[in-house]
PDB file of C-alpha atoms in Angstrom:
ATOM      1  CA  MET A   1     -21.076  17.997 -78.553  1.00  0.00           C
ATOM      2  CA  ARG A   2     -21.404  14.782 -80.488  1.00  0.00           C
ATOM      3  CA  ILE A   3     -21.144  11.359 -78.843  1.00  0.00           C
ATOM      4  CA  ASP A   4     -21.120   8.120 -80.834  1.00  0.00           C
ATOM      5  CA  VAL A   5     -20.974   4.690 -79.223  1.00  0.00           C
ATOM      6  CA  LEU A   6     -19.733   1.634 -81.110  1.00  0.00           C
ATOM      7  CA  THR A   7     -21.390  -1.421 -79.619  1.00  0.00           C
ATOM      8  CA  LEU A   8     -22.825  -4.806 -80.510  1.00  0.00           C
ATOM      9  CA  PHE A   9     -25.882  -3.941 -78.401  1.00  0.00           C
ATOM     10  CA  PRO A  10     -27.127  -0.457 -79.364  1.00  0.00           C
ATOM     11  CA  GLU A  11     -30.555  -1.172 -77.883  1.00  0.00           C
ATOM     12  CA  MET A  12     -28.983  -0.999 -74.408  1.00  0.00           C
ATOM     13  CA  PHE A  13     -28.612   2.774 -74.886  1.00  0.00           C
ATOM     14  CA  ASP A  14     -32.212   3.590 -75.855  1.00  0.00           C
ATOM     15  CA  GLY A  15     -33.457   4.266 -72.334  1.00  0.00           C
ATOM     16  CA  VAL A  16     -30.290   5.985 -71.152  1.00  0.00           C
ATOM     17  CA  PHE A  17     -30.107   8.375 -74.110  1.00  0.00           C
ATOM     18  CA  GLY A  18     -33.810   9.241 -73.921  1.00  0.00           C
ATOM     19  CA  ALA A  19     -34.260   9.811 -70.192  1.00  0.00           C
ATOM     20  CA  SER A  20     -33.296  12.298 -67.508  1.00  0.00           C
ATOM     21  CA  ILE A  21     -30.500  14.822 -68.125  1.00  0.00           C
ATOM     22  CA  LEU A  22     -29.239  13.066 -71.272  1.00  0.00           C
ATOM     23  CA  GLY A  23     -32.689  13.086 -72.852  1.00  0.00           C
ATOM     24  CA  LYS A  24     -33.206  16.745 -72.004  1.00  0.00           C
ATOM     25  CA  ALA A  25     -29.773  17.720 -73.354  1.00  0.00           C
ATOM     26  CA  ARG A  26     -30.470  15.827 -76.580  1.00  0.00           C
ATOM     27  CA  ASP A  27     -33.954  17.346 -76.940  1.00  0.00           C
ATOM     28  CA  ARG A  28     -32.492  20.843 -76.531  1.00  0.00           C
ATOM     29  CA  GLY A  29     -29.840  20.180 -79.175  1.00  0.00           C
ATOM     30  CA  LEU A  30     -26.947  20.450 -76.717  1.00  0.00           C
ATOM     31  CA  VAL A  31     -25.651  16.968 -77.502  1.00  0.00           C
ATOM     32  CA  SER A  32     -26.041  14.450 -80.297  1.00  0.00           C
ATOM     33  CA  LEU A  33     -26.133  10.874 -78.959  1.00  0.00           C
ATOM     34  CA  GLN A  34     -25.963   7.822 -81.185  1.00  0.00           C
ATOM     35  CA  ALA A  35     -25.330   4.104 -80.597  1.00  0.00           C
ATOM     36  CA  ILE A  36     -24.057   2.237 -83.656  1.00  0.00           C
ATOM     37  CA  ASN A  37     -23.814  -1.506 -84.125  1.00  0.00           C
ATOM     38  CA  PHE A  38     -20.304  -1.933 -85.498  1.00  0.00           C
ATOM     39  CA  ARG A  39     -21.310  -5.354 -86.843  1.00  0.00           C
ATOM     40  CA  GLU A  40     -22.715  -3.328 -89.770  1.00  0.00           C
ATOM     41  CA  TYR A  41     -19.092  -2.549 -90.732  1.00  0.00           C
ATOM     42  CA  ALA A  42     -17.964  -6.184 -90.908  1.00  0.00           C
ATOM     43  CA  ASN A  43     -16.599  -7.151 -94.321  1.00  0.00           C
ATOM     44  CA  ASN A  44     -17.941 -10.675 -94.626  1.00  0.00           C
ATOM     45  CA  LYS A  45     -21.332 -12.236 -95.317  1.00  0.00           C
ATOM     46  CA  HIS A  46     -21.811 -13.361 -91.713  1.00  0.00           C
ATOM     47  CA  ASN A  47     -20.930  -9.919 -90.249  1.00  0.00           C
ATOM     48  CA  THR A  48     -18.271 -11.509 -88.046  1.00  0.00           C
ATOM     49  CA  VAL A  49     -16.575  -9.074 -85.652  1.00  0.00           C
ATOM     50  CA  ASP A  50     -14.519 -11.486 -83.538  1.00  0.00           C
ATOM     51  CA  ASP A  51     -11.631 -13.837 -84.165  1.00  0.00           C
ATOM     52  CA  TYR A  52      -9.152 -16.012 -82.313  1.00  0.00           C
ATOM     53  CA  PRO A  53      -6.221 -14.048 -80.884  1.00  0.00           C
ATOM     54  CA  TYR A  54      -3.118 -13.977 -83.054  1.00  0.00           C
ATOM     55  CA  GLY A  55      -0.591 -16.346 -81.540  1.00  0.00           C
ATOM     56  CA  GLY A  56      -3.249 -18.464 -79.854  1.00  0.00           C
ATOM     57  CA  GLY A  57      -4.861 -18.331 -76.472  1.00  0.00           C
ATOM     58  CA  GLY A  58      -8.336 -18.819 -75.144  1.00  0.00           C
ATOM     59  CA  GLY A  59     -11.419 -16.871 -76.069  1.00  0.00           C
ATOM     60  CA  MET A  60     -12.143 -14.464 -78.877  1.00  0.00           C
ATOM     61  CA  VAL A  61     -11.082 -10.853 -79.468  1.00  0.00           C
ATOM     62  CA  LEU A  62     -12.691  -8.073 -81.488  1.00  0.00           C
ATOM     63  CA  LYS A  63     -11.291  -7.763 -84.997  1.00  0.00           C
ATOM     64  CA  PRO A  64      -9.862  -4.364 -85.905  1.00  0.00           C
ATOM     65  CA  GLU A  65     -11.406  -3.994 -89.374  1.00  0.00           C
ATOM     66  CA  PRO A  66     -15.044  -3.283 -88.358  1.00  0.00           C
ATOM     67  CA  ILE A  67     -13.962  -0.853 -85.625  1.00  0.00           C
ATOM     68  CA  PHE A  68     -11.585   1.044 -87.929  1.00  0.00           C
ATOM     69  CA  ALA A  69     -14.238   1.224 -90.671  1.00  0.00           C
ATOM     70  CA  ALA A  70     -16.895   2.504 -88.256  1.00  0.00           C
ATOM     71  CA  VAL A  71     -14.607   5.192 -86.825  1.00  0.00           C
ATOM     72  CA  GLU A  72     -13.596   6.315 -90.321  1.00  0.00           C
ATOM     73  CA  ASP A  73     -17.259   6.605 -91.295  1.00  0.00           C
ATOM     74  CA  LEU A  74     -18.057   8.658 -88.181  1.00  0.00           C
ATOM     75  CA  LYS A  75     -15.230  11.179 -88.580  1.00  0.00           C
ATOM     76  CA  PRO A  76     -16.531  14.367 -90.194  1.00  0.00           C
ATOM     77  CA  GLU A  77     -14.209  15.691 -92.877  1.00  0.00           C
ATOM     78  CA  GLY A  78     -12.248  18.822 -92.040  1.00  0.00           C
ATOM     79  CA  SER A  79     -13.125  18.936 -88.361  1.00  0.00           C
ATOM     80  CA  THR A  80     -11.186  18.344 -85.176  1.00  0.00           C
ATOM     81  CA  PRO A  81     -10.400  14.623 -84.823  1.00  0.00           C
ATOM     82  CA  PRO A  82     -12.637  12.902 -82.287  1.00  0.00           C
ATOM     83  CA  ARG A  83     -11.430  11.492 -78.986  1.00  0.00           C
ATOM     84  CA  ILE A  84     -11.743   7.718 -79.313  1.00  0.00           C
ATOM     85  CA  ILE A  85     -12.326   6.119 -75.951  1.00  0.00           C
ATOM     86  CA  LEU A  86     -11.824   2.422 -75.316  1.00  0.00           C
ATOM     87  CA  MET A  87     -13.684   1.149 -72.275  1.00  0.00           C
ATOM     88  CA  CYS A  88     -11.415  -1.472 -70.712  1.00  0.00           C
ATOM     89  CA  PRO A  89     -10.379  -2.681 -67.239  1.00  0.00           C
ATOM     90  CA  GLN A  90      -6.730  -1.654 -67.641  1.00  0.00           C
ATOM     91  CA  GLY A  91      -7.596   1.932 -68.621  1.00  0.00           C
ATOM     92  CA  GLU A  92      -7.198   5.094 -66.560  1.00  0.00           C
ATOM     93  CA  THR A  93      -9.714   5.127 -63.709  1.00  0.00           C
ATOM     94  CA  PHE A  94     -12.498   7.550 -64.600  1.00  0.00           C
ATOM     95  CA  SER A  95     -12.733  10.636 -62.386  1.00  0.00           C
ATOM     96  CA  GLN A  96     -14.527  13.976 -62.202  1.00  0.00           C
ATOM     97  CA  ARG A  97     -11.380  15.633 -63.556  1.00  0.00           C
ATOM     98  CA  LYS A  98     -11.503  13.349 -66.616  1.00  0.00           C
ATOM     99  CA  ALA A  99     -15.236  14.044 -67.047  1.00  0.00           C
ATOM    100  CA  GLU A 100     -14.530  17.778 -67.144  1.00  0.00           C
ATOM    101  CA  GLU A 101     -11.697  17.270 -69.631  1.00  0.00           C
ATOM    102  CA  LEU A 102     -13.868  15.164 -71.951  1.00  0.00           C
ATOM    103  CA  SER A 103     -16.782  17.600 -71.682  1.00  0.00           C
ATOM    104  CA  ALA A 104     -14.684  20.156 -73.585  1.00  0.00           C
ATOM    105  CA  ALA A 105     -14.353  17.853 -76.632  1.00  0.00           C
ATOM    106  CA  GLU A 106     -16.454  18.392 -79.754  1.00  0.00           C
ATOM    107  CA  HIS A 107     -16.752  14.716 -80.616  1.00  0.00           C
ATOM    108  CA  LEU A 108     -16.330  11.549 -78.554  1.00  0.00           C
ATOM    109  CA  ILE A 109     -16.445   8.004 -79.913  1.00  0.00           C
ATOM    110  CA  PHE A 110     -16.756   5.213 -77.345  1.00  0.00           C
ATOM    111  CA  VAL A 111     -15.722   1.668 -78.250  1.00  0.00           C
ATOM    112  CA  CYS A 112     -17.528  -0.973 -76.207  1.00  0.00           C
ATOM    113  CA  GLY A 113     -16.258  -4.506 -76.423  1.00  0.00           C
ATOM    114  CA  HIS A 114     -17.269  -8.001 -75.506  1.00  0.00           C
ATOM    115  CA  TYR A 115     -15.452 -11.321 -75.631  1.00  0.00           C
ATOM    116  CA  GLU A 116     -11.949 -11.568 -74.182  1.00  0.00           C
ATOM    117  CA  GLY A 117     -10.718  -8.200 -75.401  1.00  0.00           C
ATOM    118  CA  TYR A 118      -9.583  -6.279 -78.451  1.00  0.00           C
ATOM    119  CA  ASP A 119      -7.094  -6.872 -81.205  1.00  0.00           C
ATOM    120  CA  GLU A 120      -4.075  -4.871 -80.066  1.00  0.00           C
ATOM    121  CA  ARG A 121      -4.065  -2.808 -83.295  1.00  0.00           C
ATOM    122  CA  ILE A 122      -7.239  -1.053 -82.084  1.00  0.00           C
ATOM    123  CA  ARG A 123      -5.439   0.085 -78.948  1.00  0.00           C
ATOM    124  CA  GLU A 124      -2.177   0.974 -80.714  1.00  0.00           C
ATOM    125  CA  HIS A 125      -3.438   2.814 -83.803  1.00  0.00           C
ATOM    126  CA  LEU A 126      -6.925   4.153 -83.111  1.00  0.00           C
ATOM    127  CA  VAL A 127      -7.643   4.864 -79.479  1.00  0.00           C
ATOM    128  CA  THR A 128      -6.813   8.197 -77.821  1.00  0.00           C
ATOM    129  CA  ASP A 129      -8.026   7.294 -74.310  1.00  0.00           C
ATOM    130  CA  GLU A 130      -8.505   4.071 -72.356  1.00  0.00           C
ATOM    131  CA  LEU A 131     -10.934   4.332 -69.449  1.00  0.00           C
ATOM    132  CA  SER A 132     -12.085   2.064 -66.639  1.00  0.00           C
ATOM    133  CA  ILE A 133     -14.821   2.687 -64.092  1.00  0.00           C
ATOM    134  CA  GLY A 134     -13.328   0.314 -61.551  1.00  0.00           C
ATOM    135  CA  ASP A 135     -11.433  -2.837 -60.783  1.00  0.00           C
ATOM    136  CA  TYR A 136     -14.059  -5.483 -61.502  1.00  0.00           C
ATOM    137  CA  VAL A 137     -15.289  -7.538 -64.455  1.00  0.00           C
ATOM    138  CA  LEU A 138     -18.414  -6.685 -66.443  1.00  0.00           C
ATOM    139  CA  THR A 139     -20.021  -8.353 -69.455  1.00  0.00           C
ATOM    140  CA  GLY A 140     -18.936  -5.593 -71.815  1.00  0.00           C
ATOM    141  CA  GLY A 141     -18.126  -1.919 -72.198  1.00  0.00           C
ATOM    142  CA  GLU A 142     -21.708  -0.671 -72.526  1.00  0.00           C
ATOM    143  CA  LEU A 143     -22.454  -0.005 -68.852  1.00  0.00           C
ATOM    144  CA  PRO A 144     -19.130   1.780 -68.251  1.00  0.00           C
ATOM    145  CA  ALA A 145     -19.703   3.906 -71.371  1.00  0.00           C
ATOM    146  CA  MET A 146     -23.149   4.890 -70.044  1.00  0.00           C
ATOM    147  CA  VAL A 147     -21.602   5.983 -66.737  1.00  0.00           C
ATOM    148  CA  VAL A 148     -18.928   8.076 -68.458  1.00  0.00           C
ATOM    149  CA  ILE A 149     -21.387   9.640 -70.931  1.00  0.00           C
ATOM    150  CA  ASP A 150     -23.824  10.551 -68.150  1.00  0.00           C
ATOM    151  CA  SER A 151     -21.064  12.252 -66.177  1.00  0.00           C
ATOM    152  CA  VAL A 152     -19.556  14.056 -69.194  1.00  0.00           C
ATOM    153  CA  VAL A 153     -22.873  15.432 -70.453  1.00  0.00           C
ATOM    154  CA  ARG A 154     -24.068  16.433 -66.989  1.00  0.00           C
TER     155      ARG A 154
END
C-alpha cells in the first residue's frame, strides 16, 4: 500500500509515520508513507497556494492548480487510479467500515487543507472521497488524516 499526504506542514507527520505500528509497517515494507508539501507545485515565484474565493466572501481558499499538479505527479502511469481523500468537516464520518474499505486500496492520496476551505474544482473534479473525523473545527486536515491513516494501516 502506498499513502501520500498533500499538506503545507509535512513535518507534522514525521513522528507519526516513524513510530508505533505505522513505523513498523513502513520498516517492513508493508506500506509506503510520504508527506509532500504541495506548495512545491505552485506555479508562481512566491509559491502561493491560496486565493480569495471566486465571487467574494471572507477568508482564503486553496487554489486548485498546486493540488492538481501534485496529484498528477504522484499518480503512477498504468496503475489503478489512487483514491483521493479530502479531509473536510462536511465529509462522510469516518468509521471502522470505511477504514476496512480503504485498507484494500493500493494507493491513497490525502489532501489536507488550511484557510477557509478549498476551491470547489478540487472537490468536483479530483476527489474520490470526502472524510470527516467529527463535528468540530480543527486548524487543518493534518490531524484527521493522521487518525485515518493510523486506522487504515492498522
